[in-house]
Tab-separated table of N, CA and C in Angstrom:
chain	number	residue	atom	x	y	z
A	1	MET	N	-36.124	16.054	-7.339
A	1	MET	CA	-35.427	15.192	-8.257
A	1	MET	C	-34.219	14.597	-7.525
A	2	SER	N	-33.964	13.326	-7.779
A	2	SER	CA	-32.839	12.661	-7.122
A	2	SER	C	-31.507	13.165	-7.675
A	3	ALA	N	-30.456	12.961	-6.899
A	3	ALA	CA	-29.122	13.380	-7.328
A	3	ALA	C	-28.718	12.670	-8.623
A	4	PHE	N	-29.116	11.400	-8.752
A	4	PHE	CA	-28.793	10.645	-9.970
A	4	PHE	C	-29.464	11.262	-11.190
A	5	LYS	N	-30.751	11.572	-11.093
A	5	LYS	CA	-31.479	12.157	-12.219
A	5	LYS	C	-30.936	13.545	-12.568
A	6	GLU	N	-30.545	14.296	-11.556
A	6	GLU	CA	-29.944	15.601	-11.804
A	6	GLU	C	-28.625	15.455	-12.558
A	7	GLN	N	-27.835	14.447	-12.183
A	7	GLN	CA	-26.552	14.226	-12.858
A	7	GLN	C	-26.771	13.775	-14.295
A	8	VAL	N	-27.770	12.924	-14.538
A	8	VAL	CA	-28.072	12.474	-15.902
A	8	VAL	C	-28.480	13.672	-16.758
A	9	ALA	N	-29.333	14.542	-16.238
A	9	ALA	CA	-29.760	15.731	-16.980
A	9	ALA	C	-28.566	16.619	-17.315
A	10	LYS	N	-27.647	16.756	-16.377
A	10	LYS	CA	-26.435	17.553	-16.606
A	10	LYS	C	-25.544	16.877	-17.647
A	11	ASP	N	-25.398	15.556	-17.571
A	11	ASP	CA	-24.555	14.819	-18.511
A	11	ASP	C	-25.078	14.889	-19.947
A	12	ILE	N	-26.388	14.949	-20.121
A	12	ILE	CA	-26.944	15.043	-21.476
A	12	ILE	C	-26.365	16.258	-22.185
A	13	GLN	N	-26.360	17.403	-21.502
A	13	GLN	CA	-25.840	18.629	-22.109
A	13	GLN	C	-24.313	18.676	-22.110
A	14	ASP	N	-23.686	18.322	-20.997
A	14	ASP	CA	-22.243	18.524	-20.841
A	14	ASP	C	-21.381	17.422	-21.446
A	15	VAL	N	-21.945	16.233	-21.631
A	15	VAL	CA	-21.147	15.114	-22.135
A	15	VAL	C	-21.670	14.633	-23.492
A	16	PHE	N	-22.896	14.112	-23.512
A	16	PHE	CA	-23.432	13.511	-24.731
A	16	PHE	C	-23.602	14.523	-25.861
A	17	LEU	N	-24.036	15.738	-25.540
A	17	LEU	CA	-24.283	16.752	-26.563
A	17	LEU	C	-23.236	17.858	-26.537
A	18	ASN	N	-22.035	17.516	-26.119
A	18	ASN	CA	-20.925	18.451	-26.068
A	18	ASN	C	-20.422	18.699	-27.489
A	19	GLY	N	-20.421	19.957	-27.908
A	19	GLY	CA	-19.992	20.316	-29.257
A	19	GLY	C	-18.523	20.035	-29.522
A	20	ASP	N	-17.725	19.922	-28.483
A	20	ASP	CA	-16.300	19.616	-28.659
A	20	ASP	C	-16.062	18.121	-28.845
A	21	GLU	N	-17.059	17.310	-28.607
A	21	GLU	CA	-16.903	15.862	-28.709
A	21	GLU	C	-17.662	15.293	-29.904
A	22	PHE	N	-18.984	15.143	-29.770
A	22	PHE	CA	-19.780	14.473	-30.801
A	22	PHE	C	-20.803	15.381	-31.482
A	23	ALA	N	-21.425	16.232	-30.717
A	23	ALA	CA	-22.590	16.969	-31.205
A	23	ALA	C	-22.231	18.092	-32.164
A	24	GLU	N	-23.183	18.385	-33.041
A	24	GLU	CA	-23.110	19.525	-33.941
A	24	GLU	C	-24.480	20.185	-33.924
A	25	ASN	N	-24.515	21.472	-34.207
A	25	ASN	CA	-25.800	22.168	-34.282
A	25	ASN	C	-26.495	21.820	-35.583
A	26	HIS	N	-27.764	21.440	-35.457
A	26	HIS	CA	-28.608	21.151	-36.613
A	26	HIS	C	-29.922	21.898	-36.437
A	27	THR	N	-30.519	22.289	-37.551
A	27	THR	CA	-31.808	22.957	-37.530
A	27	THR	C	-32.899	21.910	-37.717
A	28	ILE	N	-33.828	21.849	-36.753
A	28	ILE	CA	-34.913	20.861	-36.755
A	28	ILE	C	-36.226	21.618	-36.862
A	29	GLU	N	-37.006	21.271	-37.874
A	29	GLU	CA	-38.281	21.943	-38.098
A	29	GLU	C	-39.422	20.937	-37.974
A	30	CYS	N	-40.455	21.341	-37.210
A	30	CYS	CA	-41.659	20.517	-37.046
A	30	CYS	C	-42.870	21.418	-37.232
A	31	ASP	N	-44.051	20.893	-36.973
A	31	ASP	CA	-45.281	21.675	-37.150
A	31	ASP	C	-45.325	22.911	-36.260
A	32	LEU	N	-44.682	22.854	-35.090
A	32	LEU	CA	-44.738	23.969	-34.139
A	32	LEU	C	-43.694	25.043	-34.399
A	33	GLY	N	-42.737	24.768	-35.269
A	33	GLY	CA	-41.716	25.761	-35.553
A	33	GLY	C	-40.359	25.137	-35.782
A	34	GLU	N	-39.337	25.964	-35.617
A	34	GLU	CA	-37.972	25.565	-35.938
A	34	GLU	C	-37.033	25.887	-34.777
A	35	VAL	N	-36.112	24.967	-34.498
A	35	VAL	CA	-35.084	25.193	-33.480
A	35	VAL	C	-33.739	24.765	-34.041
A	36	THR	N	-32.689	25.419	-33.585
A	36	THR	CA	-31.326	24.997	-33.885
A	36	THR	C	-30.699	24.623	-32.551
A	37	CYS	N	-30.229	23.378	-32.458
A	37	CYS	CA	-29.714	22.889	-31.184
A	37	CYS	C	-28.643	21.835	-31.418
A	38	PRO	N	-27.835	21.552	-30.376
A	38	PRO	CA	-26.827	20.509	-30.514
A	38	PRO	C	-27.475	19.129	-30.510
A	39	CYS	N	-27.039	18.292	-31.428
A	39	CYS	CA	-27.531	16.921	-31.495
A	39	CYS	C	-26.515	16.068	-32.253
A	40	VAL	N	-26.738	14.777	-32.230
A	40	VAL	CA	-25.875	13.840	-32.940
A	40	VAL	C	-26.731	13.158	-33.996
A	41	LEU	N	-26.297	13.243	-35.244
A	41	LEU	CA	-26.986	12.610	-36.358
A	41	LEU	C	-26.153	11.407	-36.776
A	42	GLN	N	-26.709	10.220	-36.585
A	42	GLN	CA	-25.970	8.974	-36.773
A	42	GLN	C	-26.584	8.164	-37.896
A	43	SER	N	-25.735	7.650	-38.790
A	43	SER	CA	-26.184	6.718	-39.824
A	43	SER	C	-25.846	5.314	-39.350
A	44	PRO	N	-26.857	4.505	-39.034
A	44	PRO	CA	-26.576	3.154	-38.536
A	44	PRO	C	-25.849	2.320	-39.586
A	45	THR	N	-24.907	1.507	-39.132
A	45	THR	CA	-24.214	0.599	-40.039
A	45	THR	C	-25.128	-0.575	-40.375
A	46	ALA	N	-24.768	-1.330	-41.395
A	46	ALA	CA	-25.550	-2.504	-41.776
A	46	ALA	C	-25.633	-3.499	-40.625
A	47	ARG	N	-24.542	-3.642	-39.878
A	47	ARG	CA	-24.522	-4.575	-38.752
A	47	ARG	C	-25.498	-4.128	-37.663
A	48	GLU	N	-25.506	-2.826	-37.347
A	48	GLU	CA	-26.426	-2.303	-36.335
A	48	GLU	C	-27.873	-2.500	-36.774
A	49	GLN	N	-28.165	-2.294	-38.058
A	49	GLN	CA	-29.528	-2.495	-38.552
A	49	GLN	C	-29.921	-3.955	-38.450
A	50	PHE	N	-28.992	-4.871	-38.755
A	50	PHE	CA	-29.276	-6.293	-38.654
A	50	PHE	C	-29.556	-6.690	-37.210
A	51	LEU	N	-28.715	-6.222	-36.289
A	51	LEU	CA	-28.876	-6.589	-34.884
A	51	LEU	C	-30.154	-6.032	-34.277
A	52	SER	N	-30.615	-4.884	-34.760
A	52	SER	CA	-31.836	-4.290	-34.214
A	52	SER	C	-33.085	-4.772	-34.941
A	53	GLY	N	-32.901	-5.585	-35.984
A	53	GLY	CA	-34.059	-6.096	-36.721
A	53	GLY	C	-34.591	-5.127	-37.745
A	54	GLU	N	-33.893	-4.010	-37.964
A	54	GLU	CA	-34.335	-3.028	-38.952
A	54	GLU	C	-33.945	-3.515	-40.338
A	55	LYS	N	-34.860	-3.405	-41.262
A	55	LYS	CA	-34.562	-3.784	-42.632
A	55	LYS	C	-35.250	-2.788	-43.535
A	56	TYR	N	-34.539	-2.336	-44.517
A	56	TYR	CA	-35.112	-1.391	-45.462
A	56	TYR	C	-35.143	-2.054	-46.822
A	57	ASP	N	-36.335	-2.452	-47.268
A	57	ASP	CA	-36.480	-3.098	-48.567
A	57	ASP	C	-36.563	-2.041	-49.654
A	58	ARG	N	-35.879	-2.295	-50.706
A	58	ARG	CA	-35.903	-1.381	-51.846
A	58	ARG	C	-36.983	-1.807	-52.834
A	59	TYR	N	-37.559	-0.819	-53.469
A	59	TYR	CA	-38.459	-1.041	-54.580
A	59	TYR	C	-37.733	-0.557	-55.824
A	60	ASP	N	-38.137	-1.018	-56.987
A	60	ASP	CA	-37.464	-0.610	-58.217
A	60	ASP	C	-37.433	0.907	-58.337
A	61	GLY	N	-36.228	1.451	-58.442
A	61	GLY	CA	-36.065	2.884	-58.647
A	61	GLY	C	-36.151	3.731	-57.398
A	62	ILE	N	-36.444	3.109	-56.255
A	62	ILE	CA	-36.561	3.874	-55.018
A	62	ILE	C	-35.605	3.284	-53.985
A	63	GLY	N	-34.798	4.133	-53.438
A	63	GLY	CA	-33.894	3.722	-52.371
A	63	GLY	C	-34.232	4.524	-51.133
A	64	GLY	N	-33.394	4.436	-50.163
A	64	GLY	CA	-33.674	5.194	-48.960
A	64	GLY	C	-32.507	5.228	-48.021
A	65	GLU	N	-32.663	6.028	-47.005
A	65	GLU	CA	-31.626	6.179	-46.002
A	65	GLU	C	-32.293	6.298	-44.642
A	66	GLN	N	-31.709	5.636	-43.666
A	66	GLN	CA	-32.171	5.781	-42.293
A	66	GLN	C	-31.082	6.454	-41.490
A	67	VAL	N	-31.492	7.361	-40.629
A	67	VAL	CA	-30.562	8.008	-39.704
A	67	VAL	C	-31.214	8.036	-38.330
A	68	VAL	N	-30.393	8.154	-37.302
A	68	VAL	CA	-30.903	8.291	-35.946
A	68	VAL	C	-30.443	9.643	-35.424
A	69	LEU	N	-31.389	10.434	-34.954
A	69	LEU	CA	-31.115	11.748	-34.390
A	69	LEU	C	-31.172	11.632	-32.874
A	70	HIS	N	-30.066	11.954	-32.205
A	70	HIS	CA	-30.005	11.952	-30.746
A	70	HIS	C	-30.040	13.413	-30.307
A	71	VAL	N	-31.063	13.778	-29.526
A	71	VAL	CA	-31.257	15.173	-29.133
A	71	VAL	C	-31.898	15.223	-27.748
A	72	ALA	N	-31.582	16.273	-27.000
A	72	ALA	CA	-32.195	16.449	-25.680
A	72	ALA	C	-33.665	16.812	-25.850
A	73	LYS	N	-34.509	16.163	-25.083
A	73	LYS	CA	-35.952	16.394	-25.147
A	73	LYS	C	-36.297	17.859	-24.896
A	74	ILE	N	-35.572	18.512	-23.982
A	74	ILE	CA	-35.884	19.904	-23.645
A	74	ILE	C	-35.558	20.867	-24.785
A	75	ASN	N	-34.754	20.433	-25.763
A	75	ASN	CA	-34.392	21.304	-26.877
A	75	ASN	C	-35.428	21.335	-27.994
A	76	LEU	N	-36.344	20.373	-28.009
A	76	LEU	CA	-37.349	20.322	-29.071
A	76	LEU	C	-38.646	20.983	-28.632
A	77	LEU	N	-39.393	21.453	-29.614
A	77	LEU	CA	-40.683	22.082	-29.336
A	77	LEU	C	-41.752	21.044	-29.012
A	78	GLU	N	-41.582	19.827	-29.530
A	78	GLU	CA	-42.505	18.725	-29.259
A	78	GLU	C	-41.772	17.407	-29.444
A	79	VAL	N	-42.263	16.376	-28.796
A	79	VAL	CA	-41.711	15.037	-28.995
A	79	VAL	C	-42.417	14.456	-30.213
A	80	PRO	N	-41.668	14.139	-31.262
A	80	PRO	CA	-42.316	13.657	-32.486
A	80	PRO	C	-42.868	12.251	-32.327
A	81	SER	N	-43.961	12.001	-33.003
A	81	SER	CA	-44.544	10.661	-32.984
A	81	SER	C	-44.316	10.002	-34.338
A	82	GLU	N	-44.483	8.706	-34.359
A	82	GLU	CA	-44.261	7.927	-35.575
A	82	GLU	C	-45.149	8.440	-36.708
A	83	GLY	N	-44.545	8.596	-37.871
A	83	GLY	CA	-45.301	8.997	-39.052
A	83	GLY	C	-45.244	10.482	-39.374
A	84	VAL	N	-44.847	11.320	-38.418
A	84	VAL	CA	-44.781	12.750	-38.710
A	84	VAL	C	-43.502	13.058	-39.482
A	85	CYS	N	-43.476	14.213	-40.100
A	85	CYS	CA	-42.327	14.638	-40.887
A	85	CYS	C	-41.526	15.666	-40.100
A	86	LEU	N	-40.227	15.449	-39.999
A	86	LEU	CA	-39.305	16.429	-39.446
A	86	LEU	C	-38.378	16.863	-40.574
A	87	THR	N	-37.998	18.111	-40.559
A	87	THR	CA	-37.035	18.607	-41.528
A	87	THR	C	-35.743	18.895	-40.778
A	88	ILE	N	-34.675	18.207	-41.161
A	88	ILE	CA	-33.376	18.368	-40.529
A	88	ILE	C	-32.461	19.063	-41.538
A	89	ASP	N	-32.032	20.267	-41.197
A	89	ASP	CA	-31.156	21.041	-42.081
A	89	ASP	C	-31.714	21.130	-43.503
A	90	GLY	N	-33.027	21.325	-43.611
A	90	GLY	CA	-33.668	21.490	-44.903
A	90	GLY	C	-34.039	20.200	-45.613
A	91	ARG	N	-33.791	19.056	-44.995
A	91	ARG	CA	-34.087	17.759	-45.617
A	91	ARG	C	-35.246	17.094	-44.880
A	92	ALA	N	-36.359	16.868	-45.569
A	92	ALA	CA	-37.558	16.275	-44.967
A	92	ALA	C	-37.364	14.779	-44.753
A	93	MET	N	-37.719	14.310	-43.544
A	93	MET	CA	-37.586	12.903	-43.184
A	93	MET	C	-38.803	12.466	-42.372
A	94	ASP	N	-39.180	11.202	-42.522
A	94	ASP	CA	-40.309	10.640	-41.783
A	94	ASP	C	-39.817	9.974	-40.505
A	95	VAL	N	-40.527	10.207	-39.405
A	95	VAL	CA	-40.191	9.589	-38.126
A	95	VAL	C	-40.682	8.146	-38.127
A	96	MET	N	-39.752	7.221	-37.910
A	96	MET	CA	-40.093	5.803	-37.825
A	96	MET	C	-40.337	5.393	-36.377
A	97	SER	N	-39.559	5.974	-35.452
A	97	SER	CA	-39.745	5.708	-34.026
A	97	SER	C	-39.048	6.805	-33.233
A	98	CYS	N	-39.470	6.940	-31.982
A	98	CYS	CA	-38.871	7.918	-31.086
A	98	CYS	C	-38.838	7.307	-29.684
A	99	VAL	N	-37.634	7.211	-29.122
A	99	VAL	CA	-37.452	6.619	-27.800
A	99	VAL	C	-36.923	7.694	-26.858
A	100	ASP	N	-37.587	7.847	-25.709
A	100	ASP	CA	-37.167	8.808	-24.690
A	100	ASP	C	-36.457	8.034	-23.584
A	101	ASP	N	-35.154	8.285	-23.443
A	101	ASP	CA	-34.372	7.613	-22.416
A	101	ASP	C	-33.843	8.664	-21.448
A	102	MET	N	-34.607	8.926	-20.402
A	102	MET	CA	-34.254	9.872	-19.343
A	102	MET	C	-33.959	11.276	-19.879
A	103	GLY	N	-34.741	11.708	-20.858
A	103	GLY	CA	-34.594	13.057	-21.388
A	103	GLY	C	-33.789	13.153	-22.671
A	104	MET	N	-33.184	12.061	-23.098
A	104	MET	CA	-32.465	12.016	-24.371
A	104	MET	C	-33.330	11.263	-25.363
A	105	LEU	N	-33.682	11.924	-26.458
A	105	LEU	CA	-34.500	11.289	-27.482
A	105	LEU	C	-33.612	10.670	-28.551
A	106	SER	N	-33.938	9.466	-28.952
A	106	SER	CA	-33.312	8.808	-30.102
A	106	SER	C	-34.409	8.632	-31.134
A	107	ILE	N	-34.348	9.429	-32.188
A	107	ILE	CA	-35.401	9.473	-33.197
A	107	ILE	C	-34.884	8.820	-34.465
A	108	THR	N	-35.507	7.711	-34.868
A	108	THR	CA	-35.134	7.037	-36.111
A	108	THR	C	-35.926	7.675	-37.240
A	109	LEU	N	-35.193	8.149	-38.240
A	109	LEU	CA	-35.789	8.862	-39.371
A	109	LEU	C	-35.479	8.131	-40.663
A	110	GLN	N	-36.384	8.263	-41.623
A	110	GLN	CA	-36.185	7.625	-42.919
A	110	GLN	C	-36.513	8.614	-44.011
A	111	VAL	N	-35.699	8.610	-45.046
A	111	VAL	CA	-35.964	9.444	-46.209
A	111	VAL	C	-35.893	8.548	-47.442
A	112	ASN	N	-36.850	8.692	-48.329
A	112	ASN	CA	-36.878	7.925	-49.573
A	112	ASN	C	-36.208	8.733	-50.668
A	113	THR	N	-35.459	8.064	-51.516
A	113	THR	CA	-34.791	8.729	-52.625
A	113	THR	C	-35.034	7.953	-53.902
A	114	ARG	N	-35.039	8.658	-55.003
A	114	ARG	CA	-35.146	7.988	-56.312
A	114	ARG	C	-33.749	7.740	-56.838
A	115	GLU	N	-33.560	6.577	-57.414
A	115	GLU	CA	-32.233	6.238	-57.941
A	115	GLU	C	-32.241	6.244	-59.434
């Protein structure tokens, strides 16, 4: 492995997922089991959703929420694919997309709610 890739792998744990900065421990459950690991759970702003082309249309009586989970790939039991259900801290959410960027996963999740 190159020195650059080694440094990126180290930075994922020591910088991006540092509990003293941004990350918090969350329990993530999938078909293979459950893990508790440091990650960042982000709620995209309306501006970020507009710029990325994401749009969440409401139906009568049904609303929803989108969040992005940033987690190290090595901390999960499997890389989730679109359409599967992940449970984050006891809350079931559907995977809309999952992007692997040098070992850091950005998983867009959606949960439907009744209003």
